[in-house]
Amino acid sequence: RNELEKHLSPLKRQGLVEAWHDRRIVAGQEFDKEISQHFDEAELVLLLVSPDFINSDYCYDLEMTRAVERHNLGQAIVIPVILRPCHWHDLPFGKLLAATPDGKPVTQYPSLDEGLFHVVSAIKGALKTLSKSAGAVPAAPAGPPVAAPMQPAVATAPRSSNLRIKKE
């Protein structure tokens, strides 16, 4: 996630995206409430897919399920970012076009930079789609707290992140 955020810097500097993850939650804030709020505001959600992501009940059952639901309702665009080789095509997000050509895992490129270049290129394409349909991605309806997909959960606490597009 940290390396991807570096590659997203040009989009951040242009004010096109704002990355968020749960490490930005500060002491005294409610963990689930903050995650839900940021997740429901996200117009673009990245699933950082690895065997660990698929294995995590929190990531798979809560985050991925909610992301695909929002995608199907037209509330967000979900982009799978295949980080490491894993069997993902038969999963609910397997119908979505991955960020890299042919869903090639980022770790199988000659360098991490090259793999993440393809990911950022896919995000730029999604941003163009969103800008053409400005306002076509409505806010998510109020509902039970859910988290935003991006980072695999750790054993001690759930991990979550999402990518938000700066609203105008």
Tab-separated table of N, CA and C in Angstrom:
chain	number	residue	atom	x	y	z
A	1	ARG	N	0.825	-1.195	0.000
A	1	ARG	CA	0.000	0.000	0.000
A	1	ARG	C	0.868	1.257	0.000
A	2	ASN	N	1.936	1.222	0.767
A	2	ASN	CA	2.809	2.400	0.834
A	2	ASN	C	3.446	2.696	-0.520
A	3	GLU	N	3.893	1.662	-1.207
A	3	GLU	CA	4.497	1.866	-2.533
A	3	GLU	C	3.456	2.374	-3.526
A	4	LEU	N	2.253	1.842	-3.460
A	4	LEU	CA	1.187	2.309	-4.344
A	4	LEU	C	0.888	3.782	-4.078
A	5	GLU	N	0.867	4.179	-2.816
A	5	GLU	CA	0.615	5.591	-2.499
A	5	GLU	C	1.682	6.494	-3.110
A	6	LYS	N	2.931	6.044	-3.139
A	6	LYS	CA	3.990	6.835	-3.777
A	6	LYS	C	3.692	7.019	-5.261
A	7	HIS	N	3.253	5.955	-5.912
A	7	HIS	CA	2.951	6.021	-7.341
A	7	HIS	C	1.711	6.862	-7.620
A	8	LEU	N	0.845	7.009	-6.622
A	8	LEU	CA	-0.349	7.836	-6.781
A	8	LEU	C	-0.061	9.318	-6.549
A	9	SER	N	1.160	9.647	-6.164
A	9	SER	CA	1.515	11.037	-5.857
A	9	SER	C	1.169	12.033	-6.964
A	10	PRO	N	1.418	11.728	-8.241
A	10	PRO	CA	1.031	12.700	-9.276
A	10	PRO	C	-0.469	13.008	-9.253
A	11	LEU	N	-1.296	11.984	-9.034
A	11	LEU	CA	-2.746	12.193	-8.984
A	11	LEU	C	-3.144	12.967	-7.732
A	12	LYS	N	-2.439	12.710	-6.639
A	12	LYS	CA	-2.704	13.462	-5.399
A	12	LYS	C	-2.318	14.926	-5.581
A	13	ARG	N	-1.155	15.182	-6.171
A	13	ARG	CA	-0.681	16.556	-6.349
A	13	ARG	C	-1.607	17.357	-7.275
A	14	GLN	N	-2.282	16.660	-8.184
A	14	GLN	CA	-3.237	17.317	-9.083
A	14	GLN	C	-4.606	17.476	-8.420
A	15	GLY	N	-4.730	16.974	-7.203
A	15	GLY	CA	-6.003	17.072	-6.491
A	15	GLY	C	-7.057	16.121	-7.015
A	16	LEU	N	-6.639	15.062	-7.717
A	16	LEU	CA	-7.595	14.121	-8.313
A	16	LEU	C	-8.001	13.001	-7.372
A	17	VAL	N	-7.111	12.610	-6.471
A	17	VAL	CA	-7.408	11.537	-5.531
A	17	VAL	C	-6.904	11.902	-4.147
A	18	GLU	N	-7.493	11.224	-3.189
A	18	GLU	CA	-7.051	11.327	-1.806
A	18	GLU	C	-7.062	9.905	-1.255
A	19	ALA	N	-5.919	9.422	-0.859
A	19	ALA	CA	-5.841	8.073	-0.305
A	19	ALA	C	-6.162	8.128	1.178
A	20	TRP	N	-6.842	7.099	1.654
A	20	TRP	CA	-7.157	7.006	3.072
A	20	TRP	C	-6.992	5.569	3.505
A	21	HIS	N	-6.490	5.369	4.707
A	21	HIS	CA	-6.400	4.040	5.303
A	21	HIS	C	-6.546	4.184	6.801
A	22	ASP	N	-6.771	3.068	7.474
A	22	ASP	CA	-7.112	3.132	8.894
A	22	ASP	C	-5.963	3.569	9.800
A	23	ARG	N	-4.754	3.655	9.297
A	23	ARG	CA	-3.647	4.181	10.106
A	23	ARG	C	-3.823	5.681	10.350
A	24	ARG	N	-4.749	6.285	9.654
A	24	ARG	CA	-5.013	7.719	9.845
A	24	ARG	C	-6.065	7.966	10.916
A	25	ILE	N	-6.585	6.910	11.496
A	25	ILE	CA	-7.523	7.049	12.607
A	25	ILE	C	-6.693	7.393	13.851
A	26	VAL	N	-7.117	8.415	14.561
A	26	VAL	CA	-6.356	8.861	15.730
A	26	VAL	C	-7.022	8.399	17.019
A	27	ALA	N	-6.268	8.435	18.084
A	27	ALA	CA	-6.760	8.018	19.391
A	27	ALA	C	-8.050	8.761	19.730
A	28	GLY	N	-9.017	8.032	20.212
A	28	GLY	CA	-10.291	8.621	20.598
A	28	GLY	C	-11.365	8.517	19.533
A	29	GLN	N	-10.980	8.242	18.296
A	29	GLN	CA	-11.978	8.081	17.240
A	29	GLN	C	-12.482	6.645	17.232
A	30	GLU	N	-13.715	6.479	16.793
A	30	GLU	CA	-14.302	5.144	16.706
A	30	GLU	C	-13.841	4.471	15.417
A	31	PHE	N	-13.173	3.341	15.562
A	31	PHE	CA	-12.561	2.630	14.447
A	31	PHE	C	-13.581	2.306	13.351
A	32	ASP	N	-14.642	1.577	13.717
A	32	ASP	CA	-15.628	1.154	12.713
A	32	ASP	C	-16.343	2.337	12.077
A	33	LYS	N	-16.650	3.351	12.872
A	33	LYS	CA	-17.356	4.530	12.357
A	33	LYS	C	-16.500	5.262	11.324
A	34	GLU	N	-15.227	5.450	11.611
A	34	GLU	CA	-14.331	6.142	10.685
A	34	GLU	C	-14.171	5.360	9.385
A	35	ILE	N	-13.983	4.065	9.499
A	35	ILE	CA	-13.832	3.231	8.307
A	35	ILE	C	-15.099	3.294	7.461
A	36	SER	N	-16.257	3.165	8.109
A	36	SER	CA	-17.529	3.205	7.378
A	36	SER	C	-17.729	4.535	6.669
A	37	GLN	N	-17.434	5.611	7.362
A	37	GLN	CA	-17.615	6.933	6.770
A	37	GLN	C	-16.757	7.098	5.530
A	38	HIS	N	-15.490	6.782	5.628
A	38	HIS	CA	-14.596	6.946	4.480
A	38	HIS	C	-14.944	5.972	3.362
A	39	PHE	N	-15.316	4.781	3.731
A	39	PHE	CA	-15.694	3.802	2.718
A	39	PHE	C	-16.918	4.267	1.946
A	40	ASP	N	-17.915	4.758	2.656
A	40	ASP	CA	-19.156	5.171	1.992
A	40	ASP	C	-18.985	6.437	1.165
A	41	GLU	N	-17.941	7.210	1.410
A	41	GLU	CA	-17.662	8.402	0.617
A	41	GLU	C	-16.830	8.091	-0.623
A	42	ALA	N	-16.205	6.933	-0.636
A	42	ALA	CA	-15.299	6.577	-1.728
A	42	ALA	C	-16.071	6.332	-3.017
A	43	GLU	N	-15.581	6.920	-4.093
A	43	GLU	CA	-16.148	6.671	-5.405
A	43	GLU	C	-15.328	5.631	-6.161
A	44	LEU	N	-14.122	5.412	-5.693
A	44	LEU	CA	-13.217	4.454	-6.310
A	44	LEU	C	-12.603	3.620	-5.188
A	45	VAL	N	-12.768	2.303	-5.267
A	45	VAL	CA	-12.267	1.412	-4.230
A	45	VAL	C	-11.293	0.426	-4.870
A	46	LEU	N	-10.117	0.327	-4.285
A	46	LEU	CA	-9.121	-0.628	-4.759
A	46	LEU	C	-9.100	-1.831	-3.834
A	47	LEU	N	-9.192	-3.011	-4.415
A	47	LEU	CA	-9.016	-4.245	-3.648
A	47	LEU	C	-7.582	-4.702	-3.866
A	48	LEU	N	-6.759	-4.669	-2.840
A	48	LEU	CA	-5.377	-5.137	-2.955
A	48	LEU	C	-5.384	-6.632	-2.693
A	49	VAL	N	-5.460	-7.398	-3.771
A	49	VAL	CA	-5.735	-8.825	-3.703
A	49	VAL	C	-4.454	-9.645	-3.601
A	50	SER	N	-4.446	-10.513	-2.609
A	50	SER	CA	-3.355	-11.449	-2.377
A	50	SER	C	-3.976	-12.667	-1.689
A	51	PRO	N	-3.231	-13.743	-1.532
A	51	PRO	CA	-3.777	-14.865	-0.765
A	51	PRO	C	-4.185	-14.439	0.646
A	52	ASP	N	-3.451	-13.496	1.235
A	52	ASP	CA	-3.800	-13.024	2.576
A	52	ASP	C	-5.133	-12.286	2.582
A	53	PHE	N	-5.387	-11.479	1.567
A	53	PHE	CA	-6.656	-10.759	1.446
A	53	PHE	C	-7.805	-11.758	1.346
A	54	ILE	N	-7.658	-12.746	0.487
A	54	ILE	CA	-8.708	-13.756	0.301
A	54	ILE	C	-8.907	-14.580	1.565
A	55	ASN	N	-7.845	-14.871	2.286
A	55	ASN	CA	-7.910	-15.666	3.499
A	55	ASN	C	-8.529	-14.911	4.674
A	56	SER	N	-8.436	-13.603	4.671
A	56	SER	CA	-8.937	-12.797	5.785
A	56	SER	C	-10.456	-12.732	5.776
A	57	ASP	N	-11.083	-13.206	6.840
A	57	ASP	CA	-12.541	-13.126	6.947
A	57	ASP	C	-13.004	-11.679	6.916
A	58	TYR	N	-12.272	-10.798	7.572
A	58	TYR	CA	-12.658	-9.385	7.613
A	58	TYR	C	-12.603	-8.775	6.215
A	59	CYS	N	-11.495	-8.971	5.525
A	59	CYS	CA	-11.355	-8.396	4.181
A	59	CYS	C	-12.364	-8.998	3.210
A	60	TYR	N	-12.488	-10.311	3.242
A	60	TYR	CA	-13.334	-10.982	2.265
A	60	TYR	C	-14.817	-10.809	2.584
A	61	ASP	N	-15.206	-11.167	3.810
A	61	ASP	CA	-16.629	-11.177	4.153
A	61	ASP	C	-17.225	-9.775	4.308
A	62	LEU	N	-16.462	-8.851	4.833
A	62	LEU	CA	-17.001	-7.509	5.055
A	62	LEU	C	-16.607	-6.530	3.957
A	63	GLU	N	-15.317	-6.352	3.780
A	63	GLU	CA	-14.840	-5.310	2.871
A	63	GLU	C	-15.129	-5.629	1.410
A	64	MET	N	-14.716	-6.792	0.959
A	64	MET	CA	-14.914	-7.131	-0.441
A	64	MET	C	-16.397	-7.233	-0.778
A	65	THR	N	-17.162	-7.848	0.102
A	65	THR	CA	-18.591	-8.007	-0.144
A	65	THR	C	-19.267	-6.650	-0.288
A	66	ARG	N	-18.951	-5.717	0.608
A	66	ARG	CA	-19.545	-4.380	0.543
A	66	ARG	C	-19.072	-3.629	-0.707
A	67	ALA	N	-17.800	-3.783	-1.057
A	67	ALA	CA	-17.278	-3.099	-2.242
A	67	ALA	C	-17.998	-3.576	-3.501
A	68	VAL	N	-18.157	-4.870	-3.666
A	68	VAL	CA	-18.827	-5.416	-4.848
A	68	VAL	C	-20.297	-5.000	-4.848
A	69	GLU	N	-20.916	-4.972	-3.682
A	69	GLU	CA	-22.307	-4.520	-3.581
A	69	GLU	C	-22.435	-3.070	-4.049
A	70	ARG	N	-21.556	-2.198	-3.591
A	70	ARG	CA	-21.586	-0.789	-4.001
A	70	ARG	C	-21.309	-0.662	-5.498
A	71	HIS	N	-20.401	-1.492	-6.015
A	71	HIS	CA	-20.100	-1.480	-7.444
A	71	HIS	C	-21.348	-1.864	-8.248
A	72	ASN	N	-21.998	-2.942	-7.825
A	72	ASN	CA	-23.185	-3.422	-8.532
A	72	ASN	C	-24.330	-2.414	-8.498
A	73	LEU	N	-24.386	-1.602	-7.444
A	73	LEU	CA	-25.425	-0.576	-7.325
A	73	LEU	C	-25.047	0.717	-8.039
A	74	GLY	N	-23.832	0.774	-8.611
A	74	GLY	CA	-23.378	1.974	-9.298
A	74	GLY	C	-22.927	3.073	-8.351
A	75	GLN	N	-22.628	2.730	-7.124
A	75	GLN	CA	-22.224	3.708	-6.127
A	75	GLN	C	-20.715	3.910	-6.072
A	76	ALA	N	-19.960	3.012	-6.655
A	76	ALA	CA	-18.503	3.106	-6.643
A	76	ALA	C	-17.961	2.253	-7.782
A	77	ILE	N	-16.748	2.572	-8.178
A	77	ILE	CA	-16.022	1.724	-9.117
A	77	ILE	C	-15.026	0.924	-8.295
A	78	VAL	N	-15.031	-0.379	-8.463
A	78	VAL	CA	-14.106	-1.247	-7.739
A	78	VAL	C	-13.077	-1.787	-8.722
A	79	ILE	N	-11.814	-1.641	-8.363
A	79	ILE	CA	-10.727	-2.121	-9.207
A	79	ILE	C	-9.891	-3.121	-8.417
A	80	PRO	N	-9.887	-4.382	-8.839
A	80	PRO	CA	-8.991	-5.343	-8.188
A	80	PRO	C	-7.546	-5.073	-8.613
A	81	VAL	N	-6.672	-4.996	-7.640
A	81	VAL	CA	-5.240	-4.851	-7.884
A	81	VAL	C	-4.625	-6.159	-7.410
A	82	ILE	N	-4.244	-6.997	-8.346
A	82	ILE	CA	-3.712	-8.312	-7.999
A	82	ILE	C	-2.241	-8.141	-7.625
A	83	LEU	N	-1.960	-8.292	-6.346
A	83	LEU	CA	-0.594	-8.081	-5.865
A	83	LEU	C	0.282	-9.307	-6.051
A	84	ARG	N	-0.252	-10.458	-5.666
A	84	ARG	CA	0.508	-11.709	-5.731
A	84	ARG	C	-0.358	-12.775	-6.393
A	85	PRO	N	0.271	-13.789	-6.957
A	85	PRO	CA	-0.519	-14.838	-7.608
A	85	PRO	C	-1.495	-15.487	-6.622
A	86	CYS	N	-2.734	-15.625	-7.054
A	86	CYS	CA	-3.759	-16.294	-6.260
A	86	CYS	C	-4.934	-16.607	-7.189
A	87	HIS	N	-5.789	-17.492	-6.745
A	87	HIS	CA	-6.972	-17.852	-7.525
A	87	HIS	C	-8.101	-16.893	-7.170
A	88	TRP	N	-8.290	-15.881	-8.008
A	88	TRP	CA	-9.280	-14.842	-7.730
A	88	TRP	C	-10.379	-14.758	-8.773
A	89	HIS	N	-10.189	-15.361	-9.928
A	89	HIS	CA	-11.146	-15.203	-11.027
A	89	HIS	C	-12.547	-15.729	-10.717
A	90	ASP	N	-12.673	-16.755	-9.877
A	90	ASP	CA	-13.978	-17.331	-9.573
A	90	ASP	C	-14.646	-16.686	-8.363
A	91	LEU	N	-14.029	-15.667	-7.792
A	91	LEU	CA	-14.592	-14.978	-6.642
A	91	LEU	C	-15.525	-13.853	-7.122
A	92	PRO	N	-16.347	-13.291	-6.245
A	92	PRO	CA	-17.319	-12.277	-6.677
A	92	PRO	C	-16.723	-11.097	-7.435
A	93	PHE	N	-15.491	-10.723	-7.170
A	93	PHE	CA	-14.876	-9.602	-7.885
A	93	PHE	C	-14.125	-10.078	-9.121
A	94	GLY	N	-14.145	-11.382	-9.399
A	94	GLY	CA	-13.453	-11.946	-10.552
A	94	GLY	C	-14.022	-11.502	-11.880
A	95	LYS	N	-15.240	-10.985	-11.878
A	95	LYS	CA	-15.858	-10.491	-13.107
A	95	LYS	C	-15.353	-9.100	-13.481
A	96	LEU	N	-14.661	-8.450	-12.546
A	96	LEU	CA	-14.176	-7.086	-12.779
A	96	LEU	C	-12.804	-7.115	-13.442
A	97	LEU	N	-12.572	-6.162	-14.320
A	97	LEU	CA	-11.274	-6.044	-14.966
A	97	LEU	C	-10.254	-5.565	-13.942
A	98	ALA	N	-9.174	-6.295	-13.819
A	98	ALA	CA	-8.122	-5.940	-12.861
A	98	ALA	C	-7.315	-4.756	-13.374
A	99	ALA	N	-6.542	-4.164	-12.469
A	99	ALA	CA	-5.769	-2.959	-12.794
A	99	ALA	C	-4.638	-3.231	-13.777
A	100	THR	N	-4.081	-4.412	-13.748
A	100	THR	CA	-2.971	-4.731	-14.645
A	100	THR	C	-3.496	-5.544	-15.833
A	101	PRO	N	-2.818	-5.443	-16.978
A	101	PRO	CA	-3.257	-6.224	-18.144
A	101	PRO	C	-3.342	-7.718	-17.814
A	102	ASP	N	-4.455	-8.306	-18.178
A	102	ASP	CA	-4.722	-9.732	-17.948
A	102	ASP	C	-4.686	-10.113	-16.475
A	103	GLY	N	-4.806	-9.158	-15.574
A	103	GLY	CA	-4.797	-9.457	-14.146
A	103	GLY	C	-3.463	-9.987	-13.660
A	104	LYS	N	-2.402	-9.631	-14.372
A	104	LYS	CA	-1.064	-10.100	-13.987
A	104	LYS	C	-0.710	-9.553	-12.606
A	105	PRO	N	-0.258	-10.410	-11.696
A	105	PRO	CA	0.133	-9.930	-10.373
A	105	PRO	C	1.261	-8.906	-10.451
A	106	VAL	N	1.152	-7.879	-9.638
A	106	VAL	CA	2.140	-6.802	-9.616
A	106	VAL	C	3.539	-7.356	-9.350
A	107	THR	N	3.632	-8.374	-8.508
A	107	THR	CA	4.947	-8.937	-8.172
A	107	THR	C	5.583	-9.717	-9.317
A	108	GLN	N	4.840	-9.982	-10.387
A	108	GLN	CA	5.412	-10.721	-11.512
A	108	GLN	C	5.963	-9.812	-12.613
A	109	TYR	N	5.923	-8.528	-12.404
A	109	TYR	CA	6.546	-7.604	-13.356
A	109	TYR	C	8.040	-7.552	-13.058
A	110	PRO	N	8.841	-7.149	-14.037
A	110	PRO	CA	10.288	-7.072	-13.800
A	110	PRO	C	10.650	-6.215	-12.591
A	111	SER	N	9.826	-5.193	-12.320
A	111	SER	CA	10.041	-4.386	-11.125
A	111	SER	C	8.684	-4.006	-10.542
A	112	LEU	N	8.670	-3.728	-9.257
A	112	LEU	CA	7.453	-3.284	-8.601
A	112	LEU	C	6.969	-1.971	-9.221
A	113	ASP	N	7.914	-1.102	-9.564
A	113	ASP	CA	7.552	0.168	-10.190
A	113	ASP	C	6.773	-0.042	-11.483
A	114	GLU	N	7.195	-0.994	-12.300
A	114	GLU	CA	6.497	-1.242	-13.562
A	114	GLU	C	5.080	-1.754	-13.309
A	115	GLY	N	4.944	-2.666	-12.359
A	115	GLY	CA	3.616	-3.182	-12.037
A	115	GLY	C	2.698	-2.084	-11.520
A	116	LEU	N	3.209	-1.236	-10.639
A	116	LEU	CA	2.390	-0.161	-10.080
A	116	LEU	C	2.106	0.937	-11.098
A	117	PHE	N	2.981	1.086	-12.085
A	117	PHE	CA	2.711	2.012	-13.186
A	117	PHE	C	1.415	1.610	-13.887
A	118	HIS	N	1.251	0.307	-14.143
A	118	HIS	CA	0.032	-0.178	-14.790
A	118	HIS	C	-1.191	0.070	-13.899
A	119	VAL	N	-1.021	-0.097	-12.594
A	119	VAL	CA	-2.126	0.129	-11.663
A	119	VAL	C	-2.571	1.596	-11.719
A	120	VAL	N	-1.620	2.512	-11.654
A	120	VAL	CA	-1.954	3.942	-11.690
A	120	VAL	C	-2.573	4.305	-13.039
A	121	SER	N	-2.105	3.702	-14.107
A	121	SER	CA	-2.708	3.952	-15.421
A	121	SER	C	-4.175	3.538	-15.430
A	122	ALA	N	-4.486	2.405	-14.811
A	122	ALA	CA	-5.874	1.948	-14.734
A	122	ALA	C	-6.716	2.905	-13.890
A	123	ILE	N	-6.141	3.404	-12.813
A	123	ILE	CA	-6.852	4.361	-11.963
A	123	ILE	C	-7.133	5.646	-12.734
A	124	LYS	N	-6.148	6.106	-13.514
A	124	LYS	CA	-6.364	7.301	-14.331
A	124	LYS	C	-7.519	7.083	-15.306
A	125	GLY	N	-7.597	5.907	-15.896
A	125	GLY	CA	-8.706	5.595	-16.794
A	125	GLY	C	-10.044	5.617	-16.075
A	126	ALA	N	-10.074	5.085	-14.868
A	126	ALA	CA	-11.311	5.097	-14.085
A	126	ALA	C	-11.708	6.523	-13.713
A	127	LEU	N	-10.717	7.352	-13.431
A	127	LEU	CA	-11.007	8.757	-13.108
A	127	LEU	C	-11.650	9.468	-14.291
A	128	LYS	N	-11.187	9.146	-15.496
A	128	LYS	CA	-11.789	9.740	-16.696
A	128	LYS	C	-13.247	9.311	-16.823
A	129	THR	N	-13.519	8.052	-16.530
A	129	THR	CA	-14.890	7.548	-16.568
A	129	THR	C	-15.757	8.289	-15.568
A	130	LEU	N	-15.229	8.484	-14.367
A	130	LEU	CA	-15.988	9.198	-13.336
A	130	LEU	C	-16.225	10.654	-13.710
A	131	SER	N	-15.215	11.302	-14.291
A	131	SER	CA	-15.373	12.719	-14.639
A	131	SER	C	-16.387	12.901	-15.767
A	132	LYS	N	-16.484	11.908	-16.664
A	132	LYS	CA	-17.470	11.989	-17.752
A	132	LYS	C	-18.884	11.871	-17.214
A	133	SER	N	-19.030	11.108	-16.144
A	133	SER	CA	-20.358	10.923	-15.559
A	133	SER	C	-20.430	11.633	-14.213
A	134	ALA	N	-19.861	12.824	-14.134
A	134	ALA	CA	-19.826	13.587	-12.875
A	134	ALA	C	-21.192	13.595	-12.220
A	135	GLY	N	-21.175	13.175	-10.988
A	135	GLY	CA	-22.424	13.116	-10.239
A	135	GLY	C	-23.190	11.833	-10.457
A	136	ALA	N	-22.724	10.959	-11.337
A	136	ALA	CA	-23.462	9.721	-11.609
A	136	ALA	C	-23.208	8.663	-10.551
A	137	VAL	N	-22.234	8.868	-9.682
A	137	VAL	CA	-21.967	7.916	-8.617
A	137	VAL	C	-22.525	8.515	-7.330
A	138	PRO	N	-23.764	8.143	-6.952
A	138	PRO	CA	-24.399	8.740	-5.787
A	138	PRO	C	-23.770	8.258	-4.492
A	139	ALA	N	-24.051	8.984	-3.427
A	139	ALA	CA	-23.556	8.588	-2.113
A	139	ALA	C	-24.246	7.298	-1.707
A	140	ALA	N	-23.549	6.497	-0.922
A	140	ALA	CA	-24.111	5.231	-0.468
A	140	ALA	C	-25.210	5.490	0.548
A	141	PRO	N	-26.247	4.671	0.563
A	141	PRO	CA	-27.306	4.852	1.546
A	141	PRO	C	-26.789	4.524	2.944
A	142	ALA	N	-27.447	5.105	3.950
A	142	ALA	CA	-27.055	4.805	5.319
A	142	ALA	C	-27.338	3.346	5.596
A	143	GLY	N	-26.502	2.741	6.361
A	143	GLY	CA	-26.684	1.337	6.668
A	143	GLY	C	-25.744	0.922	7.765
A	144	PRO	N	-25.634	-0.368	7.994
A	144	PRO	CA	-24.755	-0.834	9.055
A	144	PRO	C	-23.302	-0.523	8.727
A	145	PRO	N	-22.472	-0.354	9.740
A	145	PRO	CA	-21.072	-0.033	9.497
A	145	PRO	C	-20.389	-1.131	8.690
A	146	VAL	N	-19.645	-0.714	7.692
A	146	VAL	CA	-18.830	-1.619	6.902
A	146	VAL	C	-17.495	-0.946	6.676
A	147	ALA	N	-16.512	-1.712	6.268
A	147	ALA	CA	-15.175	-1.156	6.092
A	147	ALA	C	-14.816	-1.102	4.626
A	148	ALA	N	-13.815	-0.323	4.315
A	148	ALA	CA	-13.385	-0.134	2.940
A	148	ALA	C	-12.236	-1.053	2.597
A	149	PRO	N	-12.306	-1.723	1.457
A	149	PRO	CA	-11.273	-2.659	1.105
A	149	PRO	C	-10.005	-2.007	0.609
A	150	MET	N	-8.936	-2.613	0.930
A	150	MET	CA	-7.669	-2.279	0.307
A	150	MET	C	-6.556	-3.092	0.925
A	151	GLN	N	-6.456	-3.164	2.221
A	151	GLN	CA	-5.319	-3.775	2.887
A	151	GLN	C	-5.781	-4.995	3.668
A	152	PRO	N	-5.036	-6.113	3.615
A	152	PRO	CA	-5.417	-7.288	4.379
A	152	PRO	C	-5.476	-7.003	5.880
A	153	ALA	N	-6.366	-7.707	6.579
A	153	ALA	CA	-6.486	-7.542	8.020
A	153	ALA	C	-5.320	-8.218	8.727
A	154	VAL	N	-4.969	-7.689	9.878
A	154	VAL	CA	-3.965	-8.332	10.711
A	154	VAL	C	-4.703	-9.077	11.792
A	155	ALA	N	-4.020	-9.975	12.466
A	155	ALA	CA	-4.674	-10.829	13.442
A	155	ALA	C	-5.253	-10.041	14.617
A	156	THR	N	-4.596	-8.967	15.047
A	156	THR	CA	-5.043	-8.244	16.231
A	156	THR	C	-6.134	-7.230	15.959
A	157	ALA	N	-6.190	-6.663	14.768
A	157	ALA	CA	-7.204	-5.653	14.462
A	157	ALA	C	-7.463	-5.632	12.973
A	158	PRO	N	-8.676	-5.264	12.573
A	158	PRO	CA	-8.955	-5.203	11.142
A	158	PRO	C	-8.137	-4.117	10.465
A	159	ARG	N	-7.779	-4.358	9.224
A	159	ARG	CA	-7.011	-3.392	8.424
A	159	ARG	C	-7.892	-2.987	7.257
A	160	SER	N	-7.844	-1.739	6.927
A	160	SER	CA	-8.695	-1.292	5.847
A	160	SER	C	-8.149	-0.019	5.233
A	161	SER	N	-8.459	0.197	3.959
A	161	SER	CA	-8.112	1.425	3.271
A	161	SER	C	-9.023	1.593	2.079
A	162	ASN	N	-9.037	2.790	1.562
A	162	ASN	CA	-9.733	3.014	0.315
A	162	ASN	C	-9.139	4.222	-0.363
A	163	LEU	N	-9.563	4.462	-1.548
A	163	LEU	CA	-9.102	5.602	-2.323
A	163	LEU	C	-10.299	6.468	-2.596
A	164	ARG	N	-10.218	7.728	-2.199
A	164	ARG	CA	-11.330	8.647	-2.421
A	164	ARG	C	-10.956	9.627	-3.502
A	165	ILE	N	-11.918	9.969	-4.298
A	165	ILE	CA	-11.728	11.000	-5.313
A	165	ILE	C	-12.198	12.306	-4.700
A	166	LYS	N	-11.401	13.327	-4.854
A	166	LYS	CA	-11.750	14.631	-4.299
A	166	LYS	C	-13.004	15.148	-5.000
A	167	LYS	N	-14.023	15.468	-4.212
A	167	LYS	CA	-15.280	15.944	-4.778
A	167	LYS	C	-15.202	17.443	-5.007
A	168	GLU	N	-15.833	17.893	-6.074
A	168	GLU	CA	-15.863	19.326	-6.387
A	168	GLU	C	-17.263	19.853	-6.228
